[in-house]
Structures are given as structure tokens and as C-alpha cells.
C-alpha positions as a printed NumPy array, in Angstrom:
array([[130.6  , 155.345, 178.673],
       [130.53 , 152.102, 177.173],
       [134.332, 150.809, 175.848],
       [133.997, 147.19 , 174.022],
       [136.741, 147.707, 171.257],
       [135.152, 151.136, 170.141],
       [133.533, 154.355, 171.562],
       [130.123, 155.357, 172.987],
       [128.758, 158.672, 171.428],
       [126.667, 159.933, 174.5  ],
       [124.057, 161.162, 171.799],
       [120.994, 159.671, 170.294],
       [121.816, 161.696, 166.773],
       [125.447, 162.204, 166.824],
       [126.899, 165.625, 165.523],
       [128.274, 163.758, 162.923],
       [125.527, 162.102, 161.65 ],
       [123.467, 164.635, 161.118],
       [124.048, 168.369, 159.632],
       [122.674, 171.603, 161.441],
       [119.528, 171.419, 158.983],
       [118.86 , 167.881, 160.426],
       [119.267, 166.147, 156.799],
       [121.214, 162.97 , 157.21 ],
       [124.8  , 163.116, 155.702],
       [125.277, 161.308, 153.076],
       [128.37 , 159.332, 154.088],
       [127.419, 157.608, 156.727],
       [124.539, 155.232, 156.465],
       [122.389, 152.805, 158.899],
       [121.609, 148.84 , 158.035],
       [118.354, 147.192, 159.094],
       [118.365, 145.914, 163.056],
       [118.998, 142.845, 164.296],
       [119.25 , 140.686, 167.217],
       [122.751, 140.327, 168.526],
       [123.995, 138.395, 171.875],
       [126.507, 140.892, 173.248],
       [128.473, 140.115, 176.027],
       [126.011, 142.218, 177.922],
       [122.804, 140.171, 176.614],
       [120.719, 140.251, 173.917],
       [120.542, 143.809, 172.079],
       [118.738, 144.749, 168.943],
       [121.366, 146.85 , 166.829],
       [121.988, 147.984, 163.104],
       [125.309, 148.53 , 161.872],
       [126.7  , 151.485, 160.792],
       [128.741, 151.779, 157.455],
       [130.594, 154.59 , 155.459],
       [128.521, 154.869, 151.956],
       [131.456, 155.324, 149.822],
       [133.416, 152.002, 150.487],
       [130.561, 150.232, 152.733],
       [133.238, 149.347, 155.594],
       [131.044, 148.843, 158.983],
       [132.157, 151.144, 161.524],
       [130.08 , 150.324, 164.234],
       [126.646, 149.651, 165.385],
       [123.64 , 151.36 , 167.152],
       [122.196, 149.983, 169.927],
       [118.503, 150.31 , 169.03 ],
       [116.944, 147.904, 171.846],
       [118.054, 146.375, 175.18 ],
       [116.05 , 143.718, 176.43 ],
       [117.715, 143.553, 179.942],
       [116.518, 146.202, 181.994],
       [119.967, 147.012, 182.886],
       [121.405, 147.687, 179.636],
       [118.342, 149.778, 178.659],
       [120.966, 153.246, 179.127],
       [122.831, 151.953, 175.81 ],
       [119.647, 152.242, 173.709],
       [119.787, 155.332, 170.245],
       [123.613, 155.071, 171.17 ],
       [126.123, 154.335, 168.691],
       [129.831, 152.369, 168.92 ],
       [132.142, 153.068, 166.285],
       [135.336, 150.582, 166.123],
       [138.807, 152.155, 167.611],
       [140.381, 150.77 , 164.182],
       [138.365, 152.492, 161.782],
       [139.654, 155.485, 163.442],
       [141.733, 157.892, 161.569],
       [144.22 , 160.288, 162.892],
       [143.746, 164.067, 161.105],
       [146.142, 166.983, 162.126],
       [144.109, 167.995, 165.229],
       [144.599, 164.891, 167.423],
       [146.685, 165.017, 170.043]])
């Protein structure tokens, strides 16, 4: 699991992404990629953003050009702080 101020979903379509008919929600939306130097190298990744107030959440990791960091690629990091606490947390 990869833990740089956020969370790795272990998925390459995350449950909450998607529904069960595979149409993507409509709250949750995907920017264009872009190269990024990450402390781990160079990664091409598209941030991820709620569509009703357009705060980024976190980014996908869409291509690793180290062969070493080629296990984060279709994964997605979403920011401990844009996490929100609902009755079911413990």
C-alpha cells in the first residue's frame, strides 16, 4: 500500500467510482494526465475532483516510468484531509 499523505485503493476501478452497472458516478470526476516528479520519480497522473464543488481529492497514477514504481499504475490516492468521518467509522 502506498501512504504519501493519502490512501492507495488496491483497485484499478474503485467501488466507489463506479456503480454495479459500470456507469461512472457522477460525483466524482477525472482531469486530463500529466507528468508529475513524485518523490518516487516521474509518474504520469490525473487528478481526481468531486463534481459538485471541484475540490481535488487525489490523483491516479496512470503511468510509471521507473520500472519499479510500475505496481502504482490505474491506482488512485485520495488525500487523508478530504476525508470525512460518517457514523460508521470507528
Amino acid at each position: 500500500m502506498i501512504v504519501t499523505g493519502g490512501i492507495a485503493v488496491p483497485t484499478a476501478v474503485p467501488t466507489w467510482l463506479t456503480t454495479t452497472t459500470s456507469s461512472p458516478r457522477v460525483n466524482v470526476g477525472c482531469g486530463p494526465a500529466e507528468e508529475r516528479v513524485l518523490l518516487t520519480g516521474l509518474h504520469a497522473v490525473a487528478d481526481i475532483h468531486c463534481e459538485n464543488c471541484k475540490t481535488t481529492l487525489g490523483w491516479k497514477y496512470e503511468q510509471a516510468f521507473e520500472s519499479s514504481q510500475k505496481y502504482k499504475e490505474g491506482k488512485y490516492i485520495i488525500e487523508l484531509n478530504h476525508m470525512i468521518k460518517d457514523n460508521g467509522w470507528d
